Short mmCIF file of C-alpha atoms in Angstrom, two decimals:
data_model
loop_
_atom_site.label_atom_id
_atom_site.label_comp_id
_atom_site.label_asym_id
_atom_site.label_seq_id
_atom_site.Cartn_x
_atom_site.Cartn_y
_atom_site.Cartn_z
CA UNK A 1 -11.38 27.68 12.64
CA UNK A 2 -8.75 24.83 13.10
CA UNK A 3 -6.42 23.62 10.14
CA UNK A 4 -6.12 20.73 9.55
CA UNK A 5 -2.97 19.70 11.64
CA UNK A 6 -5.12 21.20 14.94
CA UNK A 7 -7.55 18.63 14.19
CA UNK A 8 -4.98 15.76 14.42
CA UNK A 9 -3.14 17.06 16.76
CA UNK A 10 -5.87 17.57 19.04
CA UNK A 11 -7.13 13.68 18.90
CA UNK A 12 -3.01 12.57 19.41
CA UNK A 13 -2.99 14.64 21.99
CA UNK A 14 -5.98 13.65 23.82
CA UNK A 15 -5.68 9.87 23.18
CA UNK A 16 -5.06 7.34 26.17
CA UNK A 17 -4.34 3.33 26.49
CA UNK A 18 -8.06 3.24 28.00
CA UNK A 19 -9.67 5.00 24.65
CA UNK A 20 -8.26 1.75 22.71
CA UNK A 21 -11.09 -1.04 22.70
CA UNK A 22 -9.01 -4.89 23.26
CA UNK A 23 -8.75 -6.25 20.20
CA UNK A 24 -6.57 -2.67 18.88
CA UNK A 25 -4.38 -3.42 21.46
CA UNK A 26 -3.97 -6.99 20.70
CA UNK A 27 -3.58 -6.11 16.78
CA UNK A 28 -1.16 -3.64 17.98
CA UNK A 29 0.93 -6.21 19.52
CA UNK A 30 0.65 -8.16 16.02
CA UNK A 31 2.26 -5.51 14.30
CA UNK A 32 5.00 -4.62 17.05
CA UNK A 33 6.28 -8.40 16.71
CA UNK A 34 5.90 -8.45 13.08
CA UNK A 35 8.19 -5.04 13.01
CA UNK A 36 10.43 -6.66 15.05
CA UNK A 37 11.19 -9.27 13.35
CA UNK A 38 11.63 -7.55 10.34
CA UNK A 39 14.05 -5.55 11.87
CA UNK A 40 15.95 -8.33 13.20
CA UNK A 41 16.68 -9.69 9.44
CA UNK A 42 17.24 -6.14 8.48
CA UNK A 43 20.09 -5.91 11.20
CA UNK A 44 23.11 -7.15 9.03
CA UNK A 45 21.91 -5.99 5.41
CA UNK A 46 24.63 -3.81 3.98
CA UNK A 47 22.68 -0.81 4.03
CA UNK A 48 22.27 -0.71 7.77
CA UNK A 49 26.04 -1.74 8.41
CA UNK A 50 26.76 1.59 6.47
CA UNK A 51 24.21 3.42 8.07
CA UNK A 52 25.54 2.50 11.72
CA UNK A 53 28.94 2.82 10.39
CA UNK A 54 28.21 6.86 9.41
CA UNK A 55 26.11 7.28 13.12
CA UNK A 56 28.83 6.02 14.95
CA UNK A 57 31.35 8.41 13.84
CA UNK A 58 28.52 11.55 14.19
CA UNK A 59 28.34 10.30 18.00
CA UNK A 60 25.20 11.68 19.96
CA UNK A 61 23.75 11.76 23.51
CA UNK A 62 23.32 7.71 24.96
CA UNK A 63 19.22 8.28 24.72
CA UNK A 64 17.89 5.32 22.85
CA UNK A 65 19.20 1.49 21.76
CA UNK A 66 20.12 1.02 17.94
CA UNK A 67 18.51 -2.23 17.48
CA UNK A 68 20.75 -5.43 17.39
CA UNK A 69 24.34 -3.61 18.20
CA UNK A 70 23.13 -2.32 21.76
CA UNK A 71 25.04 0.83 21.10
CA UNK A 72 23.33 4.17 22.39
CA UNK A 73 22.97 7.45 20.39
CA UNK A 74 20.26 10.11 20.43
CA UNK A 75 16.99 9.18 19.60
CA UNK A 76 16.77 10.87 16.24
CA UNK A 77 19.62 9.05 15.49
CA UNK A 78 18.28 5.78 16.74
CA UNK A 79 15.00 6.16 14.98
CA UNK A 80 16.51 6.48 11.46
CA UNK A 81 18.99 3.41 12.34
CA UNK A 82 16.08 1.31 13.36
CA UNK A 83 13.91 2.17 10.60
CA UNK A 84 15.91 1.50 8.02
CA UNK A 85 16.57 -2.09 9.53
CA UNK A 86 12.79 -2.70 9.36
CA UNK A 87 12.46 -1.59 5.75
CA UNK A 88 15.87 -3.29 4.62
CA UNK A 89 14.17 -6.50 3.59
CA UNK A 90 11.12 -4.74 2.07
CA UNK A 91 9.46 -7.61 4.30
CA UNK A 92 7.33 -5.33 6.50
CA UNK A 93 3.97 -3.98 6.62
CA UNK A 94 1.73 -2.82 3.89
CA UNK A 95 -1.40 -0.43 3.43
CA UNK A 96 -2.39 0.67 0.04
CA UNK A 97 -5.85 2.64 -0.98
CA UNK A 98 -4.85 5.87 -3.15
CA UNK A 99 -1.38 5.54 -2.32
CA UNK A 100 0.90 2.60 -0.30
CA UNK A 101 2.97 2.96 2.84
CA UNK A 102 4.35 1.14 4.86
CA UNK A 103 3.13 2.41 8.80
CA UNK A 104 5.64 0.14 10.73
CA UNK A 105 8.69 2.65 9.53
CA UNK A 106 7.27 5.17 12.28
CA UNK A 107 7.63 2.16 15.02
CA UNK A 108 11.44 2.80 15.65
CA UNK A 109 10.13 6.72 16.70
CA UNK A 110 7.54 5.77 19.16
CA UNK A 111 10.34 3.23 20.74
CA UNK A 112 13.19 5.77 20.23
CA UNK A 113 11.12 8.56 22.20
CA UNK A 114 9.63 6.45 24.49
CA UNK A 115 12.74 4.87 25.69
CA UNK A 116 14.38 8.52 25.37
CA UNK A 117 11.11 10.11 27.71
CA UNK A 118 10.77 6.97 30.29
CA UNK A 119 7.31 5.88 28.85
CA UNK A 120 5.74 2.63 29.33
CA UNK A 121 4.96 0.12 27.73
CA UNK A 122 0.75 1.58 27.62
CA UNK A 123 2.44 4.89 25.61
CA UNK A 124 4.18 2.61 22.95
CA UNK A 125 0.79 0.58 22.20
CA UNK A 126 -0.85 4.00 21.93
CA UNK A 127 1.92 5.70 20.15
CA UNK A 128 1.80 3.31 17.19
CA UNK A 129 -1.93 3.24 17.07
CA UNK A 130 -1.92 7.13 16.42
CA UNK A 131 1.23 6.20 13.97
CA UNK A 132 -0.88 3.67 11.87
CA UNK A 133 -4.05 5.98 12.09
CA UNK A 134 -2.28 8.95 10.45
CA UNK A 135 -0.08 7.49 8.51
CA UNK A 136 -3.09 5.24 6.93
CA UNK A 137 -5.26 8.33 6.61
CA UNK A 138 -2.58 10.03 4.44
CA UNK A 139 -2.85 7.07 2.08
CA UNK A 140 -6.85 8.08 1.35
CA UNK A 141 -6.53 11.89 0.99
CA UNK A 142 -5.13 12.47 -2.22
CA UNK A 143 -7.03 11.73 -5.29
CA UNK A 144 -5.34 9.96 -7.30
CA UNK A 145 -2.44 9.32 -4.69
CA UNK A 146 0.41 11.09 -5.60
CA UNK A 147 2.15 8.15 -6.35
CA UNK A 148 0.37 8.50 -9.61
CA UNK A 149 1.65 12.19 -9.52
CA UNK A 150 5.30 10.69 -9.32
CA UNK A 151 6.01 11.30 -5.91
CA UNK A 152 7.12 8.87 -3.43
CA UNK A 153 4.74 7.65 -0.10
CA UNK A 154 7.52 9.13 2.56
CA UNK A 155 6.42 12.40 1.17
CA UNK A 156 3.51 11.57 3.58
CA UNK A 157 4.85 10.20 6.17
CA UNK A 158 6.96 13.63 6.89
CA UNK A 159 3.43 14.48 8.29
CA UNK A 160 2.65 11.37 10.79
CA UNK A 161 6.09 10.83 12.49
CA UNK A 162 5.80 14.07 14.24
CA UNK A 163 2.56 12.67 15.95
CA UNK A 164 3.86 9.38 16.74
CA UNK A 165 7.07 11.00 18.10
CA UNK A 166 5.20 14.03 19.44
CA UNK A 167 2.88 12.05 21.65
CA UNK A 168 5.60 10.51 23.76
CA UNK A 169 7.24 13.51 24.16
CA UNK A 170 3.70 14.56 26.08
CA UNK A 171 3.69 17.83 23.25
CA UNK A 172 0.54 19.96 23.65
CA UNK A 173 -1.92 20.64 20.81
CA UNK A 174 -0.47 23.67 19.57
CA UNK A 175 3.32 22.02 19.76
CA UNK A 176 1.99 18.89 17.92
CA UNK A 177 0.52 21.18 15.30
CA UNK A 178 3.97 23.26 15.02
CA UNK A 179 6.00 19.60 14.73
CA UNK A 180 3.56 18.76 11.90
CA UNK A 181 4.22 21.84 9.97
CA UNK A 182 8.11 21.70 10.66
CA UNK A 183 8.43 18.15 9.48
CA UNK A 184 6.46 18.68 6.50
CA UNK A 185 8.23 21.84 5.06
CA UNK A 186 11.27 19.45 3.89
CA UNK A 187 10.20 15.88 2.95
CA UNK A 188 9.31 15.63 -0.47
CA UNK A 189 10.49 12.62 -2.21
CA UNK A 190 10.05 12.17 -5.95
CA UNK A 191 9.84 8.81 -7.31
CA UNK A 192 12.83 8.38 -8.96
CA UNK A 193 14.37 6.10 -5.93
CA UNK A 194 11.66 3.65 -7.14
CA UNK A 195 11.67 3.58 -10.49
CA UNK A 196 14.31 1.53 -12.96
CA UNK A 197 17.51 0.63 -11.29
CA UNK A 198 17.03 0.51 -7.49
CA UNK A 199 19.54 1.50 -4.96
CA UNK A 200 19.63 1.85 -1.52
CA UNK A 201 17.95 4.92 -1.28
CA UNK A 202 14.68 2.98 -1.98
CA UNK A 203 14.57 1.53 1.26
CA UNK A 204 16.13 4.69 3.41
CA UNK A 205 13.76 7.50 2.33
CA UNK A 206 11.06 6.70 4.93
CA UNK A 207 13.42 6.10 7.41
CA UNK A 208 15.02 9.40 7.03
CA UNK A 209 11.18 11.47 7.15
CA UNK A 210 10.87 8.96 10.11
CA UNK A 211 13.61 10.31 11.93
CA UNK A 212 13.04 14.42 10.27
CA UNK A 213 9.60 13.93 12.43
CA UNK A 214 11.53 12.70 15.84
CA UNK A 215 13.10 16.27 15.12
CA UNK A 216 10.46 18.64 14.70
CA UNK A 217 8.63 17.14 17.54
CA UNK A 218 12.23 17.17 19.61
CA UNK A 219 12.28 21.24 18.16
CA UNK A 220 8.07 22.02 18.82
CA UNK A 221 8.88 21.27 22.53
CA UNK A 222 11.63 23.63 23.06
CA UNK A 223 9.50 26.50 21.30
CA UNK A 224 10.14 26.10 17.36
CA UNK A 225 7.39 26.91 15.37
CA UNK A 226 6.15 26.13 12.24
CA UNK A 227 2.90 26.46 9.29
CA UNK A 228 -0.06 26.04 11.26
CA UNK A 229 -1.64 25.44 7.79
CA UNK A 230 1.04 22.93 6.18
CA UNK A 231 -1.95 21.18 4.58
CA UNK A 232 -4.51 23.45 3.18
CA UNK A 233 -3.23 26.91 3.30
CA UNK A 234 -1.24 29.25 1.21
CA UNK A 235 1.11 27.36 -1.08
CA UNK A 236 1.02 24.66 1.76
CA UNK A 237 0.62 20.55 0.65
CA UNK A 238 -2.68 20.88 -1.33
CA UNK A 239 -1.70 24.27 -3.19
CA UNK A 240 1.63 23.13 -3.97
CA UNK A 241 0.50 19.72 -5.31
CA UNK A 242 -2.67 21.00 -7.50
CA UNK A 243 -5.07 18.67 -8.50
CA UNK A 244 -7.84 16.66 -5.94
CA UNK A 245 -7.46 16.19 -2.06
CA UNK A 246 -10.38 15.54 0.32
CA UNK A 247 -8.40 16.51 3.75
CA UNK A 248 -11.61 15.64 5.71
CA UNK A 249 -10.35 11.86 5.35
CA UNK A 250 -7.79 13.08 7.28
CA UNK A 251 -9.71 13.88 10.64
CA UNK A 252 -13.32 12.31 9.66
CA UNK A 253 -13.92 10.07 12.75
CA UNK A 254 -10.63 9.04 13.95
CA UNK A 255 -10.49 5.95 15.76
CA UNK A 256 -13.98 4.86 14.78
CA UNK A 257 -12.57 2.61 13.81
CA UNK A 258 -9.07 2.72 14.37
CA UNK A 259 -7.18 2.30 10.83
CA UNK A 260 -4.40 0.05 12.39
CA UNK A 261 -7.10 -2.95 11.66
CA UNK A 262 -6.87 -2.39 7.78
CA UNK A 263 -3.69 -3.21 7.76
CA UNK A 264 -1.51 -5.67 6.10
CA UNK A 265 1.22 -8.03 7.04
CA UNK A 266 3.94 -9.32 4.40
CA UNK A 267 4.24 -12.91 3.32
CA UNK A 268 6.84 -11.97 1.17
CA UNK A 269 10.30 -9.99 1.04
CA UNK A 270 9.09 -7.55 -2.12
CA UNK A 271 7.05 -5.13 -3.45
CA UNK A 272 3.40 -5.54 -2.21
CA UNK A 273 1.98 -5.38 -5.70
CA UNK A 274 3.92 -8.31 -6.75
CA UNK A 275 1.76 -10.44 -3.70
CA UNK A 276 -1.17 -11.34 -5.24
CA UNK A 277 0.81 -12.74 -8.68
CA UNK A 278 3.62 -14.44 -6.61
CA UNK A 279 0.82 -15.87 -4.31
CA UNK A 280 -0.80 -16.90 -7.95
CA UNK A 281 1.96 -18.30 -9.73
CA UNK A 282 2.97 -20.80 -6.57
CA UNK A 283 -0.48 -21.82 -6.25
CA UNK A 284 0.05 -23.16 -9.92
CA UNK A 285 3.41 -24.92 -9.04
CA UNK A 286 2.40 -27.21 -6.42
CA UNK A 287 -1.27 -27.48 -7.35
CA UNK A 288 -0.61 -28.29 -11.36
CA UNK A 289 2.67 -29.70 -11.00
CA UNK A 290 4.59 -26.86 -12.82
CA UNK A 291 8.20 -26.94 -13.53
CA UNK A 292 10.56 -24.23 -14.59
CA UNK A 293 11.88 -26.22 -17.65
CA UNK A 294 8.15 -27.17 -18.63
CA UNK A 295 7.03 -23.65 -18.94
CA UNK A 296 6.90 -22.26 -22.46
CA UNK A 297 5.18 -18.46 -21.55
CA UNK A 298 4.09 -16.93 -18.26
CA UNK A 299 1.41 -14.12 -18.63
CA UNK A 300 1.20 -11.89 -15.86
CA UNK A 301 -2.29 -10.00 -15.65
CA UNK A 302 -1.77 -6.98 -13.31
CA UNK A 303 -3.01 -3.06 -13.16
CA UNK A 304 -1.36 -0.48 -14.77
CA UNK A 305 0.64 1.06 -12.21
CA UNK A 306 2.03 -2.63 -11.22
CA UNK A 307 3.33 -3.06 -15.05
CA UNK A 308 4.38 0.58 -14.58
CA UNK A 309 7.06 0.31 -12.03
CA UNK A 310 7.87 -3.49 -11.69
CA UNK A 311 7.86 -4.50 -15.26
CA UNK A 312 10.13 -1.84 -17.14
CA UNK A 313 13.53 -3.05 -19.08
CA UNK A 314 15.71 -2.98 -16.08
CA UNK A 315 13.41 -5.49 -14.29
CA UNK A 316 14.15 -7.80 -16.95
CA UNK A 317 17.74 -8.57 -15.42
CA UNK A 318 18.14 -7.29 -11.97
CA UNK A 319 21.61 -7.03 -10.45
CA UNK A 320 20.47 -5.23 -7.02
CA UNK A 321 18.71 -7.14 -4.59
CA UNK A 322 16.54 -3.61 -3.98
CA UNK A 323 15.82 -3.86 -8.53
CA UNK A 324 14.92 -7.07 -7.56
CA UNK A 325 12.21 -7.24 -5.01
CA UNK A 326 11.11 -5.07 -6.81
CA UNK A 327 10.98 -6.87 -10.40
CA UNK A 328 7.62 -8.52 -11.32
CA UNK A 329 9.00 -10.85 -13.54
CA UNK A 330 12.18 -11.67 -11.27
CA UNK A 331 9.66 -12.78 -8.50
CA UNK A 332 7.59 -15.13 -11.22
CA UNK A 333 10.43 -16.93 -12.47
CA UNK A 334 11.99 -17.16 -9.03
CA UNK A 335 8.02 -18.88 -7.49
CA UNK A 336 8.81 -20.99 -10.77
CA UNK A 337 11.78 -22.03 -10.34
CA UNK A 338 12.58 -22.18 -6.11
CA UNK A 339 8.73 -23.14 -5.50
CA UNK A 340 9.06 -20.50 -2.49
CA UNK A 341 9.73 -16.86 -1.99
CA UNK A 342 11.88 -15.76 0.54
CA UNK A 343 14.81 -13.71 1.57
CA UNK A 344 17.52 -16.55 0.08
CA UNK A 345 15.41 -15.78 -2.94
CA UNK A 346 17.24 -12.27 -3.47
CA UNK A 347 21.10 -13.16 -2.18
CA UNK A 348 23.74 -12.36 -5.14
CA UNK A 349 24.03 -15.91 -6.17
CA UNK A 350 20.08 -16.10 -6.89
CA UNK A 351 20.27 -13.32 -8.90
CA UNK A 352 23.09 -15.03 -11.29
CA UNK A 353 21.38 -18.15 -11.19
CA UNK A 354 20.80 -19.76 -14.59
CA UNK A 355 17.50 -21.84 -13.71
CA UNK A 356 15.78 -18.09 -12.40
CA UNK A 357 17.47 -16.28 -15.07
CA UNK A 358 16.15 -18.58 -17.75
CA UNK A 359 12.28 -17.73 -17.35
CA UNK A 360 12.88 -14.48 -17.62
CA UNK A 361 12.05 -13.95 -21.54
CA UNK A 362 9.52 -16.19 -20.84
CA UNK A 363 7.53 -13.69 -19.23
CA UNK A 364 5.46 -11.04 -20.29
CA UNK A 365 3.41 -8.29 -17.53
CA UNK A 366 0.18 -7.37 -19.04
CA UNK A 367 -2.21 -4.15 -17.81
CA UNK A 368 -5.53 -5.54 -17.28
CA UNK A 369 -8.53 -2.97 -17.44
CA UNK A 370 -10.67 -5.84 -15.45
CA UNK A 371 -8.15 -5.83 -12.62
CA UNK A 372 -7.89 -1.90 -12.40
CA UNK A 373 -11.46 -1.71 -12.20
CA UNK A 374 -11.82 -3.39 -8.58
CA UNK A 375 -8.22 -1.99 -7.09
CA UNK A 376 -7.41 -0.95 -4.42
CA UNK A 377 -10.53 -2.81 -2.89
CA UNK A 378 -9.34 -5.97 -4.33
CA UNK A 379 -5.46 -6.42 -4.87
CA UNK A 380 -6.02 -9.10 -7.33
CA UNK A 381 -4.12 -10.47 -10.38
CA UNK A 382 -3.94 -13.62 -12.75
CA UNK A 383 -0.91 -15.35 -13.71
CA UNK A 384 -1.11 -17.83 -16.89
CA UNK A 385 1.51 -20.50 -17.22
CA UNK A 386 1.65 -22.39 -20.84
CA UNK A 387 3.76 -25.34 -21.10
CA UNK A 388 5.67 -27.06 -23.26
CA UNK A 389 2.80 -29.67 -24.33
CA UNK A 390 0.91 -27.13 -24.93
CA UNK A 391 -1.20 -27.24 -21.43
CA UNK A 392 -2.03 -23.64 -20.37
CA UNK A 393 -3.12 -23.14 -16.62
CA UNK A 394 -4.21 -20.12 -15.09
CA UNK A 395 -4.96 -18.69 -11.32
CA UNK A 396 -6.49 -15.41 -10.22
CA UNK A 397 -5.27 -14.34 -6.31
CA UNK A 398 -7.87 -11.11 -5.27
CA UNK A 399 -5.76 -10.76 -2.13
CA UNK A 400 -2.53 -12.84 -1.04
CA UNK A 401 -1.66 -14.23 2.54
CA UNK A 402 -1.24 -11.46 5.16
CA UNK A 403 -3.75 -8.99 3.66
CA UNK A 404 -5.95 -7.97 6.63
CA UNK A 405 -8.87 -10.03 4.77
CA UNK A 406 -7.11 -13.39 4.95
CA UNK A 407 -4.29 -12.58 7.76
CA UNK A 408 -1.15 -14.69 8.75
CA UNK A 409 -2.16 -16.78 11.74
CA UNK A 410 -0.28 -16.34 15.21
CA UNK A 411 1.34 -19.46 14.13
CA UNK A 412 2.64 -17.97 10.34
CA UNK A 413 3.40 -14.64 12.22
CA UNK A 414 5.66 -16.62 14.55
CA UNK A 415 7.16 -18.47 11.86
CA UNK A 416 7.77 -15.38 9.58
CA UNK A 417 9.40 -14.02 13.61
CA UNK A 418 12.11 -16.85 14.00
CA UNK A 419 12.96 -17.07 10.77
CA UNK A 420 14.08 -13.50 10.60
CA UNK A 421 15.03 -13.58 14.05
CA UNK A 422 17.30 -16.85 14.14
CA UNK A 423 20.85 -15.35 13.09
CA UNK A 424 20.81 -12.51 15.18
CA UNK A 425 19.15 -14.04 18.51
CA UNK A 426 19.41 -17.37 20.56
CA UNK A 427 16.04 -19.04 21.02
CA UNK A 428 15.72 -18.49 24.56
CA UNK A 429 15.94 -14.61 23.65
CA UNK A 430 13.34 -14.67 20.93
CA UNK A 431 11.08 -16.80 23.42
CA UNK A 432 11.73 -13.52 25.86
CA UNK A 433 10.93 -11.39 23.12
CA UNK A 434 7.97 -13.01 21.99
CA UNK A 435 6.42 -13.16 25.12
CA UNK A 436 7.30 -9.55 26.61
CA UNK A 437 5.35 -7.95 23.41
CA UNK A 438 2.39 -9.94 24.19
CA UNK A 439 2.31 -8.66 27.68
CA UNK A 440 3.40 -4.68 26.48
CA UNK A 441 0.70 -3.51 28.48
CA UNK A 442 3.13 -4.63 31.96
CA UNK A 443 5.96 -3.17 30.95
CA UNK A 444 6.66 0.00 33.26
CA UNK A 445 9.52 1.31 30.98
CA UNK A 446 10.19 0.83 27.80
CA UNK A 447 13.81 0.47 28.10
CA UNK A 448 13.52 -2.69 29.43
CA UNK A 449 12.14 -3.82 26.63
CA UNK A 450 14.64 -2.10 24.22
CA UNK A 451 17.52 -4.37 25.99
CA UNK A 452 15.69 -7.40 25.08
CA UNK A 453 16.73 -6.48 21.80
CA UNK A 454 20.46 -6.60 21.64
CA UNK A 455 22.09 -10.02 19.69
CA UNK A 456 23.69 -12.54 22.00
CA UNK A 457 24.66 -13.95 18.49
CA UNK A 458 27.56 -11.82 17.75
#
């Protein structure tokens, strides 16, 4: 009988360019340029520069481009480098049913190994659809996510970068399966990097099962072996764990559809469950008019889980920009008081800044058994704003801008794209960007799309 990593290693390994109906592709392409971008504004955040910094001096063969820099290194190296400049901003992509993730982490593999492997541009569209379908799967299989069992999402994603990686390294079925079992003996991640204080370790953990999966697939080809069985057998993933998993969401008709459609963008640089309130609580300030020294008491009417981890004491007075973006009531009073959200919104002079600071005891984050009721179907939350003449307003958001349900517009994609993109590339080299991702399917080798990506703004 075959485990379960047979099953998905089988349908990675058997998957072409002419398997994925138009309108994948196309979303594909969506997702690549919304990565990108992200990436892009990720390219100078502190994090990174120390990240590079400790790459540089490891060294490594000249096998694939660190985004940004230009500089070579090996393609394990590359893909944690890369990843961690997409998640930097916490601005990227979003999926959440029993747990979250974020699938556009495992991008920076397939373009690592397929620049490494001289793929085209046909094997990077397909290599991030099998990316997004795994990595979305292992979002459904766990019941109740193990999230709620204190564990953090890259514990899951130690199981889908081997595939993404694995399939441009042209692996067979039974090296696939071995990459899967080696990456997922040594990626568990409790929750503890997001919960309270934040450091930088909440943004690098993904990257860093990212790039552990551009090594077991890297190991599987030579001959390295590993559990067959890493999901369901002996003290594998589900013994280990305890409690429910239905593995059959796993493998239960891939591609049909393909998950990459269910996925959401980011119209905002934080934490996807703050979305729907921040969405909310602007909606109030230009429709009703609402200014910061007006406001009396701002309700926020959320799930449990939400209040959980964005709404303990040390949200109350972030002094990270990761605490932050991640701070329920830091994001209100900021919507309040800037009218916007955006990455200025989170600089070190925001965070000291009186008129944000201010609403902050204003604001309390309420656990609403309505709103648990309908998630993760519906992302939705109400924000209340009473004022000081004793005028109370109130707006419920079921899903923000960028969820798959009401998605950004090529225009609002493009926008999000050049704003990230603007201080570390001319605009004749975005427009190049822009319009070799929307032709992918031409490009012969990827590494002529990798060069595209080096600043001429340094």
């Amino acid at each position: 009988m075959e485990t379960v990593s047979q099953k998905i290693a089988d349908f990675a390994v058997q998957l072409t360019y002419e398997d994925l109906p138009e309108e994948i592709v196309q979303t594909t392409k969506r997702f690549l340029l919304d990565t990108l971008g992200c990436a892009f504004g990720g390219y100078k955040s502190e994090d990174s520069k120390i990240a590079l910094e400790v790459l540089r001096e490891m060294g490594g063969n000249a096998e694939a481009t660190i985004i940004g820099s230009g500089e070579k290194t090996s393609a394990v190296n590359a893909s944690l480098a890369n990843s961690l400049m997409v998640r930097a901003m916490d601005y990227n992509d979003i999926y959440w049913k029993q747990d979250p993730s974020h699938p556009s982490d495992l991008i920076p593999a397939v373009l690592a190994m397929a620049e490494k492997n001289g793929k085209s541009g046909k094997d990077v569209i397909v290599g991030i659809v099998l990316a997004y379908e795994f990595e979305m799967r292992l979002c459904e299989f766990a019941i109740p996510g193990i999230r709620e069992r204190k564990w953090h999402h890259a514990t899951l994603t130690q199981f889908a970068a081997p595939v993404a990686a694995g399939k441009l390294l042209d692996l067979s079925v039974e090296q696939m399966t071995h990459a899967i079992g080696i990456s997922g003996c040594h990626n568990f991640t409790p929750g503890a990097v997001t919960a309270g204080k934040l450091t930088m370790m909440k943004n690098t953990v993904d990257p860093m099962a990212v790039q552990s999966g551009v090594f077991a697939a890297q190991l599987a080809q030579k001959g390295y072996r590993g559990p067959e069985a890493i999901f369901e057998g002996k003290e594998g993933f589900i013994d280990v764990f305890g409690g429910k998993f239905d593995p059959d969401r796993l493998t239960r008709n891939l591609g049909k559809p393909f998950r990459i459609l269910e996925c959401s963008m980011k119209a905002f640089p934080t934490e996807a469950l703050t979305h729907s309130p921040i969405t909310a609580a602007l909606d109030l300030v230009h429709e009703e008019k609402v200014t910061p020294e007006r406001v009396r008491k701002i309700t926020v009417h959320t799930i449990e889980r939400a209040k959980d981890i964005l709404a303990d004491p040390s949200k109350y007075r972030p002094d990270t920009k990761e605490t932050a973006d991640h701070s329920l009531p830091y994001v209100i009073a900021a919507a309040v008081a800037e009218g916007r959200i955006t990455p200025e919104e989170f600089s070190p002079e925001k965070l000291k800044d009186e008129k944000i600071l201010a609403l902050l005891p204003k604001i309390e984050v309420v656990a609403d058994p309505d709103l648990e009721k309908v998630f993760p179907e519906l992302k939705a939350a109400i924000v209340e704003i009473e004022t000081n003449d004793g005028r109370t307003v109130r707006k419920r958001v079921d899903y923000p801008k960028g969820d798959y349900r009401s998605p950004m517009s090529e225009e609002e994609l493009l926008i999000k794209f050049t704003s990230l993109a603007g201080p570390v590339f001319s605009p004749h080299k975005q427009k190049a960007i822009e319009d070799t991702v929307w032709h992918l399917e031409e490009i012969s080798m990827a590494s002529d799309l990798m060069k595209l990506f080096i600043s001429d703004k340094e």
